[in-house]
């Protein structure tokens, strides 16, 4: 069977890998190089136990501050875009406890499946991607915030998550680089099993492995339309010509909505813009963290990838705007200096922005749709959990096309 995967981010490449492993012939199409979209500079954390969706009941009381504060990590710029408005209304409808708890349970199960397949791939392929399993600390600056996190921890325990609430002193024992920041910490949730890796290196490594095994890559090619035969797709029209296949997988991230429109159905996927900086770490002992750290108050994540530190955050609903405002990067610099003041001793800060493909509930869209072509499968809408969930949804798609 010939399968055409639209998208060469981590989700598309994981899908191509799982399909090739099951003996299918695969073509991957993308307008850019593998991993250079939302995957390339992401937060680098593989957060298998931290999957609670953004759509949560707590959003309602935070909303005024999040929308109106000039230093808010969330930004909304309303546009004459019915898709943005409809997505926003669906998001607000999902901001309730029952929906959040159902989504969390589904995401935790999917994350466990993804961990299994990702780590199996790493063992088989030995990719050089600065993979580490050093655990994760999520820091809270108030007792109220910590108490809410403990309630979420207790909820997740029933689904097998092994986490513990720890004191500020214990935080510095787990991660000595937090010593300077200890007075600002009310407590933290610690998950020893969490991981990190360089997603761009994973994408590049997967491309090399797949190309060597006969997977065809059509890069620098834009999707221009489709050739239809009844209720099926016969071929995808690209700037490099028509490409035929028996099955098609839509894994184009935040651009999936536009492609779905051309095929006559709607996908509730909207770009959630984020930023990151990557800096070389100081060699001084305890200057830079080894453990993954999330500052819950700032909504900024820190992940060690080799001798570099990835610092990522922000969530902006501003459409496909690839500009990188200096103020956003300065915010990440300020967060780094506040939490880890000695981790960087000069040199270039690599600034990045990417469009996370978000659904209102936080659940990715996977599989077939009744209103879509019969031979089209969806694998999109992973939001900020693309790296974490990619191999789980890829396994689900592969099982639909080639059951084990």
Coordinates of C-alpha atoms in Angstrom, one line a residue:
X1 CA 0.0 0.0 0.0
X2 CA 1.2 3.5 -0.9
X3 CA 0.6 6.1 1.8
X4 CA 1.2 9.9 1.3
X5 CA 1.9 11.8 4.5
X6 CA 1.4 15.5 4.3
X7 CA 3.7 17.1 6.8
X8 CA 7.3 16.6 7.9
X9 CA 7.2 17.8 11.4
X10 CA 7.6 15.4 14.3
X11 CA 4.0 14.1 13.9
X12 CA 4.3 13.5 10.2
X13 CA 7.8 11.9 10.5
X14 CA 6.7 9.7 13.4
X15 CA 3.7 8.6 11.3
X16 CA 6.0 7.8 8.4
X17 CA 8.3 5.8 10.7
X18 CA 5.4 3.7 12.1
X19 CA 4.0 3.1 8.7
X20 CA 7.4 2.1 7.2
X21 CA 7.9 -0.2 10.1
X22 CA 4.7 -2.1 9.1
X23 CA 5.9 -2.5 5.5
X24 CA 4.0 0.3 3.8
X25 CA 5.4 2.4 1.0
X26 CA 5.5 6.0 2.2
X27 CA 5.9 9.5 0.6
X28 CA 6.3 12.5 2.8
X29 CA 5.5 16.0 1.5
X30 CA 6.3 19.4 3.1
X31 CA 7.0 22.9 1.9
X32 CA 10.0 23.1 4.3
X33 CA 12.8 20.9 5.6
X34 CA 11.8 18.3 8.2
X35 CA 11.3 19.7 11.7
X36 CA 11.7 23.3 10.8
X37 CA 8.1 24.3 11.7
X38 CA 6.5 24.1 15.1
X39 CA 8.8 21.1 16.0
X40 CA 12.2 22.8 15.5
X41 CA 12.5 25.1 18.6
X42 CA 9.8 23.7 20.8
X43 CA 10.1 23.3 24.6
X44 CA 12.1 20.1 24.3
X45 CA 10.3 18.5 27.2
X46 CA 8.7 15.1 26.9
X47 CA 6.0 15.8 29.4
X48 CA 4.2 12.4 29.7
X49 CA 2.7 13.2 33.1
X50 CA 1.9 16.9 32.4
X51 CA -0.8 16.8 29.8
X52 CA -3.7 18.8 31.5
X53 CA -5.2 20.8 28.7
X54 CA -5.2 24.6 28.6
X55 CA -9.0 24.5 28.6
X56 CA -9.7 24.1 32.3
X57 CA -12.2 25.7 34.7
X58 CA -9.4 27.7 36.3
X59 CA -9.1 29.8 33.1
X60 CA -12.3 31.7 33.9
X61 CA -10.8 33.4 37.0
X62 CA -7.4 33.9 35.3
X63 CA -8.9 35.3 32.1
X64 CA -8.9 39.1 32.9
X65 CA -5.3 39.0 34.0
X66 CA -4.2 36.8 31.2
X67 CA -5.8 39.0 28.5
X68 CA -5.2 42.5 30.0
X69 CA -1.8 42.3 31.7
X70 CA 1.0 43.6 29.4
X71 CA 3.3 40.9 30.7
X72 CA 0.8 38.1 30.3
X73 CA 2.0 34.8 28.8
X74 CA -1.3 34.7 26.9
X75 CA -2.1 37.1 24.2
X76 CA -5.2 37.5 22.0
X77 CA -5.4 39.7 18.9
X78 CA -9.0 39.6 17.6
X79 CA -9.2 39.4 13.8
X80 CA -11.8 39.4 11.1
X81 CA -11.5 35.6 11.1
X82 CA -14.6 33.5 11.7
X83 CA -12.3 30.5 12.4
X84 CA -10.6 32.3 15.2
X85 CA -13.9 33.4 16.8
X86 CA -15.5 30.0 16.5
X87 CA -12.4 28.3 17.9
X88 CA -12.4 30.7 20.8
X89 CA -16.0 30.0 21.7
X90 CA -15.4 26.3 21.5
X91 CA -12.4 26.7 23.8
X92 CA -14.4 28.6 26.4
X93 CA -17.1 25.9 26.3
X94 CA -14.4 23.3 27.1
X95 CA -13.2 25.3 30.1
X96 CA -15.1 23.2 32.7
X97 CA -14.0 20.5 35.1
X98 CA -15.7 17.4 33.6
X99 CA -14.3 18.2 30.1
X100 CA -10.8 18.9 31.5
X101 CA -10.8 15.7 33.5
X102 CA -12.0 13.5 30.5
X103 CA -9.4 15.1 28.3
X104 CA -6.6 14.6 30.9
X105 CA -7.4 10.9 31.2
X106 CA -7.3 10.4 27.4
X107 CA -4.1 12.4 27.0
X108 CA -2.4 10.5 29.8
X109 CA -3.2 7.2 28.1
X110 CA -2.0 8.6 24.8
X111 CA 1.2 9.9 26.3
X112 CA 2.0 6.5 27.8
X113 CA 1.5 4.9 24.4
X114 CA 3.7 7.5 22.9
X115 CA 6.5 7.0 25.4
X116 CA 6.5 3.3 24.6
X117 CA 6.8 3.8 20.8
X118 CA 9.2 6.7 21.0
X119 CA 11.6 4.9 23.3
X120 CA 11.4 1.8 21.2
X121 CA 12.4 3.9 18.2
X122 CA 15.3 5.4 20.1
X123 CA 16.6 1.9 21.1
X124 CA 16.3 0.6 17.6
X125 CA 17.7 3.6 15.8
X126 CA 20.1 5.1 18.4
X127 CA 19.4 8.6 17.2
X128 CA 21.8 11.4 18.5
X129 CA 19.2 13.8 19.9
X130 CA 20.5 14.7 23.4
X131 CA 17.9 12.5 25.1
X132 CA 17.8 12.6 28.9
X133 CA 15.6 11.2 31.6
X134 CA 16.4 13.5 34.5
X135 CA 12.8 14.2 35.8
X136 CA 10.8 17.4 36.0
X137 CA 10.0 20.0 38.7
X138 CA 7.0 22.3 38.3
X139 CA 7.5 25.3 40.6
X140 CA 4.7 27.2 42.3
X141 CA 5.2 30.6 44.0
X142 CA 2.1 30.5 46.2
X143 CA 0.5 28.0 48.6
X144 CA -2.8 28.3 46.6
X145 CA -1.2 27.4 43.4
X146 CA 0.6 24.4 45.0
X147 CA -2.6 23.2 46.5
X148 CA -4.3 23.2 43.2
X149 CA -1.4 21.3 41.6
X150 CA -1.6 18.7 44.4
X151 CA -5.3 18.2 43.7
X152 CA -4.4 17.6 40.0
X153 CA -1.6 15.2 41.1
X154 CA -4.1 13.3 43.2
X155 CA -6.5 13.1 40.3
X156 CA -3.7 11.8 37.9
X157 CA -2.6 9.2 40.4
X158 CA -5.6 7.1 39.6
X159 CA -4.2 6.9 36.0
X160 CA -0.8 5.7 37.1
X161 CA 1.2 8.9 37.3
X162 CA 4.0 8.7 39.9
X163 CA 4.5 12.2 41.2
X164 CA 5.2 13.9 44.6
X165 CA 4.7 17.3 46.1
X166 CA 8.1 18.6 47.4
X167 CA 9.2 21.6 49.5
X168 CA 11.4 24.4 48.3
X169 CA 14.4 22.9 50.1
X170 CA 13.8 19.6 48.4
X171 CA 13.7 21.4 45.1
X172 CA 17.2 22.6 45.6
X173 CA 18.4 19.1 46.6
X174 CA 16.9 17.7 43.4
X175 CA 18.2 20.6 41.2
X176 CA 21.0 22.6 42.9
X177 CA 20.8 25.3 40.2
X178 CA 17.6 26.5 41.9
X179 CA 19.5 27.5 45.1
X180 CA 19.3 31.2 44.2
X181 CA 15.6 31.0 43.4
X182 CA 14.6 29.0 46.5
X183 CA 13.0 32.0 48.5
X184 CA 10.5 32.4 45.6
X185 CA 9.4 28.8 45.7
X186 CA 6.4 27.7 47.7
X187 CA 6.7 24.1 46.6
X188 CA 6.7 22.0 43.5
X189 CA 5.4 18.8 41.9
X190 CA 8.2 16.4 41.1
X191 CA 8.0 13.7 38.4
X192 CA 11.3 11.6 38.3
X193 CA 10.4 9.8 35.0
X194 CA 10.1 12.9 32.7
X195 CA 12.4 13.3 29.8
X196 CA 13.8 15.8 27.3
X197 CA 15.4 15.7 23.8
X198 CA 16.1 18.0 20.9
X199 CA 13.1 17.6 18.7
X200 CA 14.8 19.0 15.6
X201 CA 17.6 16.4 15.9
X202 CA 15.0 13.7 16.2
X203 CA 13.3 14.9 13.0
X204 CA 16.5 15.1 11.1
X205 CA 17.6 11.7 12.4
X206 CA 14.2 10.2 11.4
X207 CA 14.5 11.7 7.9
X208 CA 17.9 10.1 7.4
X209 CA 16.7 6.7 8.7
X210 CA 13.6 6.8 6.5
X211 CA 15.3 8.0 3.4
X212 CA 17.8 5.1 3.7
X213 CA 14.9 2.7 3.9
X214 CA 13.2 4.0 0.7
X215 CA 10.8 6.5 2.0
X216 CA 10.4 9.3 -0.6
X217 CA 10.6 12.9 0.5
X218 CA 9.1 15.7 -1.6
X219 CA 10.4 18.8 0.2
X220 CA 10.0 22.4 -0.8
X221 CA 6.6 21.6 -2.3
X222 CA 3.4 23.3 -1.4
X223 CA 0.0 21.6 -1.4
X224 CA -2.2 23.2 -4.1
X225 CA -5.2 21.0 -4.2
X226 CA -6.4 17.4 -4.7
X227 CA -7.6 15.2 -7.5
X228 CA -10.9 13.6 -6.4
X229 CA -12.4 10.4 -7.6
X230 CA -15.9 10.1 -6.0
X231 CA -15.5 10.0 -2.3
X232 CA -11.7 9.3 -2.4
X233 CA -8.5 11.3 -3.1
X234 CA -6.6 10.0 -6.1
X235 CA -3.7 12.4 -5.9
X236 CA -2.4 15.5 -4.2
X237 CA -1.5 18.4 -6.4
X238 CA 1.7 20.1 -5.3
X239 CA 4.1 22.7 -6.7
X240 CA 6.3 19.7 -7.6
X241 CA 3.5 17.9 -9.5
X242 CA 0.8 15.4 -8.7
X243 CA 1.5 12.6 -6.3
X244 CA -0.7 9.6 -6.2
X245 CA -1.3 7.3 -3.3
X246 CA -3.9 4.9 -2.0
X247 CA -4.2 6.5 1.4
X248 CA -3.3 10.0 2.7
X249 CA -2.5 11.3 6.1
X250 CA -3.0 15.0 7.0
X251 CA -0.3 16.0 9.5
X252 CA 0.3 19.6 8.5
X253 CA 0.0 21.1 12.0
X254 CA -1.7 24.5 12.2
X255 CA -2.1 24.5 8.4
X256 CA -4.3 21.5 8.5
X257 CA -7.4 23.6 8.8
X258 CA -6.7 25.3 5.5
X259 CA -6.2 22.0 3.7
X260 CA -9.3 20.5 5.2
X261 CA -11.3 23.5 3.9
X262 CA -10.2 22.7 0.4
X263 CA -11.6 19.2 0.9
X264 CA -14.9 20.4 2.2
X265 CA -14.8 19.9 5.9
X266 CA -13.8 21.9 9.0
X267 CA -11.0 21.1 11.4
X268 CA -11.0 22.9 14.8
X269 CA -7.3 23.5 14.7
X270 CA -5.9 27.0 15.3
X271 CA -2.3 28.2 15.7
X272 CA -1.2 28.8 19.2
X273 CA 2.0 30.9 18.7
X274 CA 4.9 30.2 21.1
X275 CA 8.5 31.4 21.5
X276 CA 11.8 29.9 22.6
X277 CA 15.4 30.8 23.1
X278 CA 18.3 28.4 23.1
X279 CA 21.5 29.3 24.9
X280 CA 24.9 27.6 25.6
X281 CA 25.2 26.8 29.3
X282 CA 27.9 27.7 31.7
X283 CA 30.3 24.9 32.7
X284 CA 30.3 26.0 36.3
X285 CA 28.9 23.4 38.7
X286 CA 25.2 24.0 39.6
X287 CA 24.9 27.0 37.2
X288 CA 22.5 25.4 34.7
X289 CA 19.8 22.9 35.5
X290 CA 20.0 19.2 34.6
X291 CA 16.4 18.6 35.6
X292 CA 13.5 19.9 33.5
X293 CA 11.9 22.8 35.2
X294 CA 8.6 24.6 34.6
X295 CA 7.9 27.9 36.3
X296 CA 4.1 27.7 36.7
X297 CA 3.7 31.4 37.5
X298 CA 5.6 32.6 34.4
X299 CA 4.4 29.7 32.3
X300 CA 7.9 29.2 31.1
X301 CA 9.7 25.8 30.6
X302 CA 13.4 25.1 30.9
X303 CA 14.9 21.9 29.3
X304 CA 18.5 20.8 29.2
X305 CA 19.5 19.5 25.8
X306 CA 23.2 18.6 25.8
X307 CA 25.2 21.6 26.6
X308 CA 22.4 23.9 25.8
X309 CA 19.3 25.2 27.6
X310 CA 16.0 25.6 25.9
X311 CA 13.7 28.2 27.4
X312 CA 10.1 28.3 26.0
X313 CA 6.8 29.8 26.7
X314 CA 3.9 32.1 25.6
X315 CA 0.6 31.3 24.0
X316 CA -0.7 33.8 21.4
X317 CA -3.9 33.6 19.4
X318 CA -2.7 35.9 16.6
X319 CA -3.1 33.8 13.5
X320 CA -0.1 32.8 11.4
X321 CA 2.2 35.7 12.4
X322 CA 5.9 34.6 12.2
X323 CA 7.3 37.9 13.6
X324 CA 9.4 37.6 16.8
X325 CA 8.8 40.8 18.9
X326 CA 11.8 41.8 20.9
X327 CA 9.7 42.1 24.1
X328 CA 8.7 38.4 23.9
X329 CA 12.3 37.3 23.7
X330 CA 13.3 39.7 26.5
X331 CA 10.6 38.1 28.6
X332 CA 12.3 34.7 28.2
X333 CA 15.7 36.2 28.9
X334 CA 14.3 37.8 32.1
X335 CA 12.8 34.6 33.2
X336 CA 16.1 32.8 32.7
X337 CA 18.0 35.4 34.7
X338 CA 15.5 35.2 37.5
X339 CA 15.4 31.5 37.9
X340 CA 18.9 30.5 36.8
X341 CA 21.0 33.7 37.0
X342 CA 24.4 32.0 36.5
X343 CA 23.5 29.5 33.7
X344 CA 24.5 31.7 30.7
X345 CA 27.8 33.6 30.3
X346 CA 27.2 35.4 27.1
X347 CA 27.1 34.3 23.5
X348 CA 24.2 34.1 21.0
X349 CA 20.7 33.5 22.1
X350 CA 18.9 31.6 19.3
X351 CA 15.4 33.1 19.2
X352 CA 12.5 31.1 17.6
X353 CA 8.8 31.2 17.1
X354 CA 6.4 28.4 16.1
X355 CA 2.7 27.8 15.6
X356 CA 1.4 25.0 17.8
X357 CA -1.7 23.4 16.2
X358 CA -4.3 23.6 19.0
X359 CA -7.8 22.2 19.4
X360 CA -10.3 23.7 21.8
X361 CA -10.2 20.6 24.1
X362 CA -6.5 19.9 23.8
X363 CA -7.2 16.5 22.3
X364 CA -5.5 15.8 18.9
X365 CA -7.7 14.9 15.9
X366 CA -6.7 11.4 14.9
X367 CA -8.2 8.9 12.4
X368 CA -11.0 9.2 9.8
X369 CA -13.9 11.6 9.6
X370 CA -17.3 10.9 8.1
X371 CA -17.3 14.2 6.3
X372 CA -13.8 13.8 4.9
X373 CA -12.6 11.7 1.9
X374 CA -12.8 8.0 2.6
X375 CA -9.0 7.5 2.2
X376 CA -7.9 10.5 4.3
X377 CA -6.7 10.0 7.9
X378 CA -6.0 12.9 10.3
X379 CA -3.1 13.3 12.6
X380 CA -3.1 16.9 13.8
X381 CA -4.1 19.3 16.6
X382 CA -1.5 18.3 19.2
X383 CA -1.1 21.8 20.6
X384 CA 1.9 22.2 22.9
X385 CA 2.2 18.4 23.3
X386 CA 3.3 17.5 19.7
X387 CA 6.6 16.1 20.7
X388 CA 5.1 14.2 23.7
X389 CA 2.2 12.7 21.8
X390 CA 3.6 12.2 18.3
X391 CA 4.5 8.6 18.4
X392 CA 1.3 7.7 20.2
X393 CA -0.9 9.1 17.5
X394 CA 1.4 7.8 14.8
X395 CA 0.9 4.3 16.2
X396 CA -2.9 4.8 16.2
X397 CA -2.8 5.9 12.5
X398 CA -0.5 2.9 11.6
X399 CA -2.9 0.5 13.4
X400 CA -5.8 1.8 11.3
X401 CA -3.9 1.4 8.0
X402 CA -2.0 -1.8 8.8
X403 CA -3.2 -3.6 11.9
X404 CA -0.5 -5.6 13.7

